[in-house]
């Protein structure tokens, strides 16, 4: 009864979602802090004042949300943890200041960055040439490649877990194809500088889209949004799920030249004309209006990450330098799956991958100081 193409699907496996026990959940790279109180106020006010809007279709183009996202990016430069806050006024750090003004027609939004990525795959990646990406990066990329029939050219990381930029470029030039990777990368947590990405785009095929996934950049990376002034083929994918405390809202977006935004919009309108519901649009707008709150959340996560990483290094763990809201760690002589099970038995979930090459690593999401102290106790003598 099933279509033949079903045989080629290999679904993404998310972090464990417990149902039978209450765990400290540090396995899905969620933000440990709730959304801004102003988001809750906006949602309550919207439902109370306009219940009839729940019975009506929402704005199919999310125009108000696009305007608020653009305003937030201009106020932060795309990196929350380095943004300066005075009262409720945000200004980007000098290294993050944008050389242009992001406008609403440079924004596309969808149901989480996963849906946005799906449309990016459909709009820009052909099935007659391989898409170039690192071997270890966001594991949904191969899922979408299989779904849309896009062949892959996966390039191994260097021994220090950094991207093999030169080999990726050589493969892209060989096949005249696109490149996609997360920056900072997942699950390693390492990131390329903006200058390094600029050099990559300069050498990559000019007539192919170059995609940088910035799901984690707000915690310490360098955003590539400034590079949009130089490269019309650059697409930057971002999300509300991490630094904007909104994984439950399912909001993601991309920033690109208006022509590329229109292409993705065409894909969306060919599948679902109303992708973002009215409630999520209200929540997203309210979050962008209270950027100062999220700046403080990002700073707290980054500080706790560095503190916890130092603790583990003192205990003999190899901790990769992270620019994200998680760390990627392993310890000589310790089996990764057994470590995961030991920590789980003490009521804490971290992420373990059964993937050859990283099977002895744990990916640990940074939680609140109290949650991380509980994990310190469990891992101190592991």
Coordinates of C-alpha atoms in Angstrom, one line a residue, residues 43 46-47 53-65 109-112 115 246-252 268 272-285:
X43 CA -0.6 35.9 24.6
X46 CA -4.6 38.4 22.5
X47 CA -6.8 35.5 23.4
X53 CA -9.2 35.4 15.7
X54 CA -8.6 31.7 16.7
X55 CA -11.4 30.9 14.3
X56 CA -9.9 32.9 11.4
X57 CA -6.9 32.2 9.3
X58 CA -3.8 34.1 10.4
X59 CA -1.7 36.5 8.2
X60 CA -0.3 34.1 5.7
X61 CA 2.9 36.2 5.3
X62 CA 3.5 37.0 9.0
X63 CA 4.3 40.6 8.0
X64 CA 4.3 42.0 11.6
X65 CA 6.6 39.2 12.7
X109 CA 9.4 32.6 8.8
X110 CA 8.2 29.1 9.3
X111 CA 7.2 26.4 11.8
X112 CA 10.6 26.1 13.4
X115 CA 10.4 23.5 8.3
X246 CA 10.7 29.3 22.3
X247 CA 11.1 25.7 21.3
X248 CA 7.4 25.1 22.1
X249 CA 6.3 27.9 19.8
X250 CA 7.9 26.3 16.7
X251 CA 9.2 29.5 15.0
X252 CA 12.2 29.6 12.7
X268 CA 5.7 27.6 1.1
X272 CA 0.7 25.4 3.0
X273 CA -0.4 29.0 2.6
X274 CA -0.8 29.5 6.4
X275 CA 2.2 28.0 8.1
X276 CA 2.4 30.1 11.3
X277 CA -0.6 30.2 13.5
X278 CA -2.0 33.4 14.9
X279 CA -0.9 32.7 18.5
X280 CA 2.7 31.9 17.5
X281 CA 2.9 35.1 15.5
X282 CA 1.8 37.1 18.5
X283 CA 4.3 35.3 20.7
X284 CA 7.1 35.9 18.3
X285 CA 6.4 39.6 17.9

